[in-house]
Coordinates of C-alpha atoms and ligand atoms in Angstrom, one line a residue:
M1256 CA -67.4 0.1 39.8
K1257 CA -68.8 3.7 39.2
T1258 CA -71.3 6.0 40.5
A1259 CA -74.3 6.6 38.1
V1260 CA -76.5 9.8 38.1
L1261 CA -79.8 9.4 36.4
G1262 CA -81.0 12.6 34.7
G1263 CA -79.1 15.4 33.0
G1264 CA -81.2 18.3 34.3
I1265 CA -80.0 20.8 36.4
S1266 CA -80.2 18.8 39.4
G1267 CA -78.4 15.6 37.9
L1268 CA -75.6 17.9 36.6
S1269 CA -75.2 19.5 39.8
A1270 CA -74.9 16.3 41.5
G1271 CA -72.3 15.0 38.9
Y1272 CA -70.3 18.4 39.9
Y1273 CA -70.5 17.8 43.5
L1274 CA -69.8 13.9 43.2
L1275 CA -66.6 14.8 41.2
R1276 CA -65.4 17.2 43.7
K1277 CA -66.0 14.9 46.4
F1278 CA -64.9 11.7 45.2
G1279 CA -63.5 12.2 41.8
K1280 CA -64.3 9.4 39.1
P1281 CA -65.4 7.0 37.5
L1282 CA -69.0 9.0 37.3
T1283 CA -71.5 8.8 34.6
I1284 CA -74.6 10.7 33.8
Y1285 CA -77.4 9.1 32.0
E1286 CA -79.8 11.6 30.3
A1287 CA -82.9 10.2 28.3
S1288 CA -83.2 13.0 25.9
P1289 CA -80.7 14.0 23.3
R1290 CA -79.9 17.2 25.4
V1291 CA -79.0 18.4 29.1
G1292 CA -81.0 21.1 30.9
G1293 CA -84.4 19.2 31.6
W1294 CA -87.0 21.9 32.0
I1295 CA -84.5 24.7 31.4
R1296 CA -84.8 25.5 27.8
S1297 CA -83.6 29.0 26.1
E1298 CA -84.2 29.8 22.5
W1299 CA -81.9 32.7 21.7
H1300 CA -82.9 34.9 18.4
K1301 CA -79.5 36.7 18.2
E1302 CA -80.4 38.4 14.8
R1303 CA -83.5 40.1 16.6
G1304 CA -82.0 40.4 19.9
F1305 CA -84.7 38.6 22.1
L1306 CA -84.8 35.4 24.1
F1307 CA -87.8 33.0 24.7
E1308 CA -87.7 30.9 27.9
S1309 CA -90.0 27.9 27.9
G1310 CA -88.8 27.1 31.6
P1311 CA -87.2 29.0 34.1
R1312 CA -85.8 32.7 33.4
T1313 CA -84.8 34.0 36.7
I1314 CA -83.2 32.9 39.8
R1315 CA -83.4 34.5 43.3
P1316 CA -80.0 35.2 44.9
K1317 CA -81.5 35.1 48.5
G1318 CA -80.6 32.9 51.5
I1319 CA -78.3 29.7 51.7
A1320 CA -79.8 28.0 48.4
G1321 CA -79.3 31.3 46.5
A1322 CA -75.7 31.6 47.6
N1323 CA -75.0 28.1 46.9
T1324 CA -76.2 28.4 43.2
L1325 CA -74.1 31.9 43.0
E1326 CA -71.0 29.8 44.2
L1327 CA -71.8 27.5 41.2
V1328 CA -72.4 30.1 38.8
D1329 CA -69.2 31.7 39.9
Q1330 CA -67.1 28.8 39.3
L1331 CA -68.2 28.1 36.0
N1332 CA -67.7 31.9 35.0
L1333 CA -71.1 32.4 33.8
P1334 CA -72.0 36.0 32.6
I1335 CA -74.7 37.2 35.0
K1336 CA -77.4 39.7 34.3
P1337 CA -78.4 41.1 37.9
I1338 CA -81.8 42.8 38.3
R1339 CA -81.5 45.1 41.4
A1340 CA -84.1 45.8 44.0
S1341 CA -84.7 49.1 42.6
H1342 CA -85.4 48.0 39.1
V1343 CA -89.2 48.2 37.8
A1344 CA -89.2 44.5 37.4
A1345 CA -88.3 44.1 41.1
R1346 CA -90.6 46.8 42.5
N1347 CA -93.8 46.2 40.3
R1348 CA -95.7 42.9 40.6
M1349 CA -99.4 42.7 39.6
L1350 CA -102.3 41.0 39.5
Y1351 CA -105.3 41.0 37.2
A1352 CA -108.3 40.9 39.5
K1353 CA -111.9 41.9 39.5
G1354 CA -111.5 43.1 35.7
Q1355 CA -108.4 45.2 36.3
I1356 CA -104.6 45.4 36.6
C1357 CA -103.8 45.9 40.3
L1358 CA -100.5 46.9 41.0
L1359 CA -99.4 45.6 44.5
P1360 CA -97.9 47.2 47.3
N1361 CA -94.1 47.3 47.2
S1362 CA -93.5 49.3 50.4
P1363 CA -94.7 49.5 54.1
R1364 CA -96.6 52.6 53.2
G1365 CA -98.7 50.5 50.9
L1366 CA -100.1 48.6 54.1
I1367 CA -101.8 51.6 55.4
G1368 CA -104.5 52.6 52.3
T1369 CA -106.8 50.1 50.8
V1370 CA -105.2 49.0 47.6
P1371 CA -107.5 46.9 45.0
P1372 CA -108.5 44.2 44.8
F1373 CA -108.4 44.3 48.5
T1374 CA -111.1 46.2 50.1
K1375 CA -109.6 46.6 53.3
P1376 CA -106.2 48.2 54.2
L1377 CA -103.6 45.2 54.6
Y1378 CA -102.5 46.3 58.0
R1379 CA -105.9 45.1 58.9
A1380 CA -104.6 41.4 58.1
L1381 CA -101.9 41.8 60.3
L1382 CA -104.3 42.8 63.1
H1383 CA -106.2 39.7 62.3
D1384 CA -103.1 37.6 63.3
L1385 CA -102.5 39.4 66.4
T1386 CA -106.2 39.1 67.7
T1387 CA -106.8 35.8 66.6
G1388 CA -105.7 32.7 68.8
G1389 CA -103.7 29.8 67.6
T1390 CA -105.0 26.2 67.1
V1391 CA -106.1 24.2 69.9
A1392 CA -104.9 21.0 68.6
K1393 CA -101.4 21.3 67.1
N1394 CA -101.3 20.4 63.4
E1395 CA -98.7 18.5 61.5
D1396 CA -99.6 20.0 58.1
E1397 CA -102.4 21.7 56.8
S1398 CA -102.9 23.8 53.1
I1399 CA -101.1 27.0 52.9
Y1400 CA -104.8 28.4 51.8
S1401 CA -106.3 27.4 55.3
F1402 CA -103.2 28.6 56.9
A1403 CA -103.4 32.2 55.2
Q1404 CA -107.2 32.2 55.9
R1405 CA -107.0 31.5 59.6
R1406 CA -104.1 33.9 60.2
F1407 CA -104.8 36.8 57.6
G1408 CA -108.4 36.4 56.5
K1409 CA -110.0 35.0 53.1
E1410 CA -108.9 38.1 51.0
I1411 CA -105.3 37.6 51.6
A1412 CA -105.7 33.9 51.1
D1413 CA -107.5 34.5 47.7
Y1414 CA -105.7 37.4 46.3
A1415 CA -102.0 37.1 47.7
I1416 CA -101.3 33.6 48.5
S1417 CA -103.0 31.7 46.0
P1418 CA -101.6 33.6 42.9
M1419 CA -98.5 33.3 44.5
I1420 CA -98.7 29.5 44.7
C1421 CA -99.8 29.5 41.0
G1422 CA -96.6 31.7 40.2
I1423 CA -94.4 29.2 41.9
C1424 CA -95.7 26.0 41.3
A1425 CA -98.9 26.2 39.1
G1426 CA -100.6 24.8 42.0
D1427 CA -104.0 25.3 44.1
A1428 CA -103.2 27.0 47.4
R1429 CA -106.2 24.8 48.8
E1430 CA -104.1 21.7 48.4
I1431 CA -100.5 22.8 48.8
S1432 CA -98.6 22.3 52.2
V1433 CA -98.2 25.4 54.2
R1434 CA -94.7 24.0 54.6
F1435 CA -93.8 24.5 51.2
L1436 CA -93.4 28.1 51.7
M1437 CA -94.4 29.1 55.1
E1438 CA -92.6 26.5 57.2
S1439 CA -91.2 28.8 59.7
L1440 CA -94.2 31.2 59.8
F1441 CA -96.5 28.0 60.5
E1442 CA -94.1 26.7 63.0
K1443 CA -94.2 30.1 65.1
E1444 CA -97.8 30.2 64.9
Q1445 CA -97.9 26.7 66.5
K1446 CA -95.5 27.4 69.3
Y1447 CA -96.3 31.1 70.1
G1448 CA -100.1 31.2 68.9
G1449 CA -99.6 33.8 66.1
V1450 CA -97.5 34.7 63.3
I1451 CA -96.5 38.2 64.4
K1452 CA -96.3 37.0 67.8
G1453 CA -93.7 34.4 66.8
M1454 CA -91.8 36.6 64.8
L1455 CA -91.3 39.0 67.8
Y1456 CA -90.4 36.3 70.2
S1457 CA -88.0 34.7 67.8
R1458 CA -86.1 38.3 67.1
F1459 CA -84.9 38.0 70.8
K1460 CA -83.5 34.6 70.5
N1461 CA -80.0 33.9 69.2
N1462 CA -80.9 32.3 66.0
V1463 CA -78.1 30.2 64.0
D1464 CA -78.8 29.2 60.7
E1465 CA -77.8 25.4 61.2
S1466 CA -78.3 24.9 57.5
K1467 CA -75.5 26.9 56.6
V1468 CA -72.8 25.3 58.7
G1469 CA -70.5 23.2 56.6
L1470 CA -71.5 24.0 53.5
F1471 CA -69.2 26.5 52.0
D1472 CA -65.4 25.8 52.1
Q1473 CA -64.3 29.1 53.7
D1474 CA -66.7 32.3 53.6
E1475 CA -69.8 33.2 52.1
P1476 CA -69.2 33.0 48.3
K1477 CA -68.0 36.0 46.8
L1478 CA -70.6 36.7 44.2
F1479 CA -73.4 36.1 47.0
K1480 CA -71.6 39.0 48.9
Q1481 CA -71.8 41.1 45.6
A1482 CA -75.6 40.3 45.3
V1483 CA -76.1 41.4 48.7
Q1484 CA -74.2 44.5 48.4
E1485 CA -75.7 45.6 45.3
K1486 CA -79.1 44.4 46.5
W1487 CA -80.0 42.0 43.4
A1488 CA -83.5 41.0 43.7
M1489 CA -82.8 38.1 40.8
Y1490 CA -80.7 37.5 38.1
G1491 CA -80.6 35.8 34.8
L1492 CA -77.8 34.8 32.4
A1493 CA -76.7 36.6 29.1
D1494 CA -78.1 34.3 26.2
G1495 CA -80.6 32.4 28.7
L1496 CA -80.5 30.1 31.8
E1497 CA -79.7 27.2 29.7
Q1498 CA -76.1 28.3 29.7
L1499 CA -76.0 27.2 33.0
P1500 CA -76.7 23.3 32.4
R1501 CA -74.5 23.6 29.3
A1502 CA -71.7 25.0 31.1
L1503 CA -71.9 22.3 33.9
R1504 CA -72.1 19.9 31.1
K1505 CA -68.8 21.3 29.4
Y1506 CA -67.1 21.4 32.8
L1507 CA -67.9 17.8 33.5
G1508 CA -66.9 17.0 30.0
E1509 CA -63.7 18.4 31.0
H1510 CA -63.0 16.6 33.8
D1511 CA -63.7 13.5 32.1
V1512 CA -67.2 12.7 33.6
N1513 CA -69.2 10.9 31.1
V1514 CA -72.4 12.5 30.2
Q1515 CA -74.3 9.9 28.1
L1516 CA -77.5 11.8 26.3
S1517 CA -80.2 9.7 24.6
S1518 CA -79.9 7.2 27.3
K1519 CA -82.8 6.5 29.3
C1520 CA -82.8 4.1 32.3
H1521 CA -85.3 1.5 31.9
N1522 CA -84.5 -0.4 35.0
L1523 CA -83.1 -0.2 38.6
S1524 CA -82.4 -2.9 40.9
F1525 CA -80.1 -3.5 43.9
N1526 CA -78.0 -6.3 45.1
N1527 CA -75.4 -6.9 47.9
D1528 CA -72.7 -5.3 45.7
G1529 CA -74.7 -2.0 44.8
A1530 CA -77.1 -1.6 42.0
R1531 CA -77.8 -2.3 38.5
I1532 CA -79.2 -0.2 35.9
S1533 CA -80.4 -0.8 32.6
V1534 CA -79.6 1.7 29.8
R1535 CA -80.2 0.7 25.8
D1536 CA -80.6 -2.8 26.6
V1537 CA -77.5 -3.0 28.8
D1538 CA -77.4 -4.1 32.4
L1539 CA -74.5 -2.1 34.1
P1540 CA -73.3 -2.9 37.7
V1541 CA -72.8 0.5 39.5
A1542 CA -71.7 1.0 43.2
H1543 CA -74.1 4.0 44.0
V1544 CA -77.0 5.7 42.2
V1545 CA -78.0 9.4 42.5
S1546 CA -81.6 9.9 41.0
S1547 CA -82.5 13.4 39.9
L1548 CA -85.7 12.1 37.9
P1549 CA -89.0 13.5 38.4
A1550 CA -90.6 10.9 41.3
H1551 CA -93.1 9.6 38.6
Q1552 CA -90.1 8.8 36.3
L1553 CA -88.4 6.9 38.9
A1554 CA -91.2 5.1 40.1
P1555 CA -91.3 2.4 37.4
L1556 CA -87.7 1.8 37.5
V1557 CA -87.8 0.5 41.0
R1558 CA -91.4 -1.1 40.8
T1559 CA -90.5 -4.5 40.1
Q1560 CA -88.3 -5.0 43.3
H1561 CA -89.5 -2.1 45.6
P1562 CA -93.3 -2.0 44.4
S1563 CA -94.1 0.0 48.1
L1564 CA -91.2 2.6 47.2
A1565 CA -92.6 3.2 43.7
A1566 CA -96.1 3.7 45.1
Q1567 CA -94.9 6.1 47.7
L1568 CA -93.1 8.0 44.7
L1569 CA -96.2 8.2 42.6
D1570 CA -98.0 9.8 45.5
I1571 CA -96.2 13.2 44.5
P1572 CA -98.4 14.5 42.1
Y1573 CA -97.3 16.8 38.9
V1574 CA -99.0 19.4 36.8
D1575 CA -98.9 20.3 33.2
V1576 CA -98.2 23.9 32.3
V1577 CA -98.7 25.5 28.7
V1578 CA -95.9 28.2 28.0
V1579 CA -96.7 30.3 25.4
N1580 CA -93.9 32.8 24.3
L1581 CA -95.1 36.1 22.4
Q1582 CA -92.8 38.3 20.2
Y1583 CA -94.0 41.8 19.1
N1584 CA -92.1 44.3 17.0
S1585 CA -92.7 47.3 19.2
D1586 CA -91.4 48.1 22.8
R1587 CA -94.5 50.5 23.6
L1588 CA -97.2 48.0 24.3
L1589 CA -97.2 48.0 27.9
K1590 CA -99.1 50.5 29.7
Q1591 CA -97.4 49.6 33.0
N1592 CA -94.1 47.9 33.4
G1593 CA -93.1 45.2 35.8
F1594 CA -92.2 41.6 36.2
G1595 CA -95.6 40.4 35.2
L1596 CA -98.9 39.8 36.6
L1597 CA -100.6 37.0 38.1
V1598 CA -104.3 35.7 37.9
P1599 CA -105.6 34.6 41.1
P1600 CA -107.5 31.3 40.7
V1601 CA -110.8 32.6 42.1
E1602 CA -110.9 34.8 38.7
K1603 CA -111.6 31.5 37.0
L1604 CA -109.2 32.1 34.0
P1605 CA -107.1 29.6 32.0
V1606 CA -104.2 32.0 32.7
L1607 CA -101.8 31.6 35.6
G1608 CA -99.9 34.6 34.7
V1609 CA -98.1 36.7 32.3
I1610 CA -94.4 37.5 32.5
F1611 CA -93.2 40.7 31.0
D1612 CA -89.8 39.2 29.9
S1613 CA -88.7 42.3 28.0
C1614 CA -89.2 44.7 31.3
C1615 CA -86.8 42.2 33.1
F1616 CA -83.9 42.2 30.3
D1617 CA -83.2 44.4 27.4
M1618 CA -84.7 42.7 24.2
A1619 CA -83.6 45.1 21.7
G1620 CA -86.8 47.1 20.9
N1621 CA -89.2 43.9 21.0
T1622 CA -91.9 43.6 23.6
I1623 CA -91.6 39.7 24.8
L1624 CA -94.5 38.4 27.0
T1625 CA -94.5 34.7 28.2
V1626 CA -98.0 33.4 29.1
M1627 CA -98.4 30.5 31.6
M1628 CA -101.5 28.5 31.5
G1629 CA -103.1 25.5 33.0
G1630 CA -101.3 24.0 35.7
R1631 CA -103.6 22.4 38.5
W1632 CA -106.6 23.4 36.3
F1633 CA -105.1 22.3 33.0
D1634 CA -107.8 19.3 32.2
K1635 CA -110.5 21.8 33.1
W1636 CA -109.5 24.1 30.6
F1637 CA -107.8 22.3 28.0
G1638 CA -109.2 18.8 27.9
H1639 CA -107.2 16.2 26.5
Q1640 CA -104.4 17.1 24.0
P1641 CA -105.4 20.7 22.9
S1642 CA -103.8 22.0 19.7
Q1643 CA -101.0 24.3 19.5
K1644 CA -103.1 26.7 17.6
E1645 CA -106.0 26.4 20.3
L1646 CA -103.5 27.3 22.9
R1647 CA -101.9 30.2 21.1
D1648 CA -105.4 31.7 20.3
I1649 CA -106.3 31.4 24.1
A1650 CA -103.3 33.0 25.0
Q1651 CA -103.6 36.0 22.7
L1652 CA -107.1 36.4 23.7
H1653 CA -106.4 36.9 27.1
V1654 CA -103.3 39.2 26.4
R1655 CA -105.7 41.5 24.6
K1656 CA -108.3 41.3 27.2
I1657 CA -106.0 41.5 30.1
L1658 CA -103.3 44.0 28.8
H1659 CA -105.2 45.8 25.9
I1660 CA -102.7 44.5 23.3
K1661 CA -104.4 44.4 19.9
E1662 CA -101.3 43.9 17.8
E1663 CA -100.7 40.4 16.5
P1664 CA -97.5 38.8 17.7
N1665 CA -94.7 38.8 15.1
F1666 CA -93.3 35.3 16.4
S1667 CA -94.8 32.9 18.9
R1668 CA -93.8 29.5 20.4
V1669 CA -96.1 27.2 22.4
H1670 CA -94.8 24.7 24.7
T1671 CA -97.1 22.0 26.6
L1672 CA -95.0 20.7 29.6
H1673 CA -96.2 17.6 30.6
K1674 CA -95.9 16.8 34.6
C1675 CA -93.4 19.6 34.7
I1676 CA -94.0 20.8 38.3
P1677 CA -94.3 18.6 41.4
Q1678 CA -97.0 19.6 43.7
Y1679 CA -95.7 19.8 47.4
T1680 CA -99.4 18.9 48.6
V1681 CA -100.5 18.8 52.3
G1682 CA -98.1 16.0 54.1
H1683 CA -95.4 16.3 51.4
K1684 CA -92.8 16.7 54.1
R1685 CA -93.9 13.3 55.8
R1686 CA -93.9 11.8 52.4
V1687 CA -90.5 12.4 51.4
E1688 CA -89.3 11.5 54.9
N1689 CA -90.8 8.0 54.6
I1690 CA -89.2 7.7 50.8
R1691 CA -86.0 8.4 52.2
S1692 CA -86.4 6.2 55.4
Y1693 CA -87.6 3.3 53.2
I1694 CA -84.1 3.8 51.2
K1695 CA -82.2 3.9 54.3
N1696 CA -84.1 0.8 56.1
Y1697 CA -83.2 -1.3 52.9
K1698 CA -79.7 0.2 52.8
L1699 CA -80.2 1.0 49.1
P1700 CA -77.3 2.7 47.6
L1701 CA -79.7 5.2 46.2
S1702 CA -79.9 8.9 46.9
L1703 CA -82.5 11.1 45.8
C1704 CA -82.4 14.8 44.8
G1705 CA -84.3 17.0 42.4
A1706 CA -87.4 19.1 42.2
A1707 CA -89.6 16.2 43.8
Y1708 CA -88.3 16.4 47.1
D1709 CA -86.7 19.4 48.5
G1710 CA -88.2 22.6 47.0
V1711 CA -89.2 23.4 43.3
G1712 CA -86.8 26.0 42.1
I1713 CA -83.4 25.8 40.7
N1714 CA -81.9 26.9 43.8
D1715 CA -83.5 24.2 45.5
V1716 CA -82.7 21.5 43.4
I1717 CA -79.1 22.5 43.0
L1718 CA -78.6 22.6 46.8
S1719 CA -80.7 19.2 47.3
A1720 CA -77.9 17.6 44.8
R1721 CA -75.1 19.1 46.8
R1722 CA -76.7 18.1 50.4
Q1723 CA -77.3 14.5 49.0
V1724 CA -73.8 14.1 48.0
N1725 CA -72.3 15.6 51.2
K1726 CA -74.3 12.8 53.1
L1727 CA -72.4 10.2 51.3
P1728 CA -69.6 8.8 53.5
V1729 CA -66.2 9.3 52.3
H1730 CA -64.7 6.0 53.3
Q1731 CA -66.2 2.6 53.4
P1732 CA -66.9 2.3 50.6
P1733 CA -66.7 5.6 48.9
P1734 CA -69.1 5.2 45.7
G1735 CA -67.4 4.9 42.3
H1736 CA -64.2 2.8 44.2
Ligands
FAD2782 C1 -92.6 26.7 33.2 C2 -91.4 26.4 34.4 C3 -91.1 27.8 34.9 C4 -90.1 27.8 36.0 N1 -89.6 28.9 36.4 C5 -88.5 28.7 37.5 C6 -88.0 30.1 37.8 O1 -88.2 31.2 36.9 N2 -87.1 30.0 38.5 C7 -86.7 28.7 39.1 O2 -85.8 28.7 40.2 N3 -87.3 27.7 38.9 C8 -88.0 27.7 37.9 N4 -89.0 26.6 37.5 C9 -88.4 25.2 38.1 C10 -86.9 24.7 37.5 O3 -87.3 24.7 36.1 C11 -87.0 23.3 38.2 O4 -86.7 23.3 39.6 C12 -85.5 22.7 37.8 O5 -85.7 22.7 36.1 C13 -85.8 21.2 38.2 O6 -84.6 20.5 37.6 P1 -84.4 18.7 37.9 O7 -83.0 18.6 37.4 O8 -84.7 18.4 39.0 O9 -85.6 18.1 36.9 P2 -85.9 18.2 35.2 O10 -85.4 19.3 34.5 O11 -87.1 17.3 35.3 O12 -84.6 17.1 34.8 C14 -84.8 15.5 35.1 C15 -84.0 14.9 33.7 O13 -84.1 13.5 33.6 C16 -84.3 13.0 32.4 N5 -85.1 11.5 32.8 C17 -86.3 11.2 32.8 N6 -86.6 10.2 33.0 C18 -85.0 9.6 32.8 C19 -85.0 8.2 32.8 N7 -85.4 7.0 32.8 N8 -83.5 8.1 32.5 C20 -82.5 9.1 32.3 N9 -82.9 10.3 32.2 C21 -84.1 10.7 32.5 C22 -85.3 14.1 31.7 O14 -85.2 14.1 30.2 C23 -84.6 15.4 32.6 O15 -83.6 15.9 31.5 C24 -89.6 26.6 36.5 C25 -90.2 25.2 36.1 C26 -91.0 25.4 35.0 C27 -91.6 23.9 34.5

């Protein structure tokens, strides 16, 4: 009997890769759509030298998760396009707030003066943390907005944290768990009564990063060392990020792993011998299942046998995002170069942010912009099933208003990505622990990876796949035997 991976997005393919390395075959990946990659989708216009990404476009090379992806990218021999810390796209990040584009400070000197949209120098936010005591009752969790407001003041919560959350998960900082991005700061505050105090105390402690232990075969991956040495801030791939899932699929195919496209799993049940999956009206016995499916897609598969597990999976909410890619023939349209801009939700605009793709990577004389819209506020702004034309018009209107670009784009694409980003709302960590405890208590031969559980970025989901595979015992009985 074999191991089955559900989903051929980047996490499912990565799970396949790590399963192959650990256990060998037989192993099959079942993907519902006719292509691999999930939300990673690149449209490379070779003749015009530009690229549209409708999902992710850059990966950060930081930390253990960044090192892990670089190891994979290196093993697949993919051509990397690094963006160094000195590059304009790494240095310049902007907000559109209070009717103007505001360049965010990118050095410690920026803490001293008053930079719009803030009305006070940013060092005052640090003073606020130092002079404000910790919470009396210890919290298990709270929203990242309320944490930032408590520690650094409302302006930081509105103009720094809220837009950052829009940029990362298209969510509302008032709902997203502080543990999503600031778990260690939150825990320092809970322990030492303040973020800065906590940071100072922990500097004197001998901190070993337990998460790294045992992950890499030998030393840190060589490409990661290069990224550190050369100060990469982020990177993309030549011809787009879709090259990563494509290369993984090729690698798996060359090693006799079956990647079955257009093969949606309709049901998943468990018995004493393992599991049964229903694919294309056939009921297949498998030893172990690794699901990389979005939680809301896995829930209906297990509902008949495990309704309470299904209900817990459905408690992880998702948002819809509109992505509008725009191409202009001239490369002199932007007045300020940079990675792009974010729009704080207090501005009450349908736009979450605009990415300046042609500042990040060379686009052969074109200006390429990506407008992200909707997210947590999708229904409020776009109601039910907005047309592509309506969405394109709204995106262009805001490009005109915010960036003063009067020209019509030469070429554009509109994608409405339904339920594309899970929301790690307050209590998420506990929710995921409960889901995994349920699986453990019922001894289900099921592992969960993917964006629903351990982080929403590409690095997170690849690492999540690796960790779940690492947890499987190599003996008694290894999956697939
Ligand atoms: C607009 C946008 C921009 C982003 N930008 C970035 C970025 O710049 N950097 C970054 O690091 N991350 C970014 N991300 C996040 C990143 O794209 C995700 O973390 C990653 O793609 C999630 O991969 P996944 O494999 O977990 O899920 P998915 O991509 O959702 O893959 C799941 C797969 O399962 C398949 N499936 C569903 N149901 C079934 C079924 N019943 N049977 C079989 N198959 C099924 C689906 O077809 C899909 O292929 C972005 C995401 C979005 C939406």
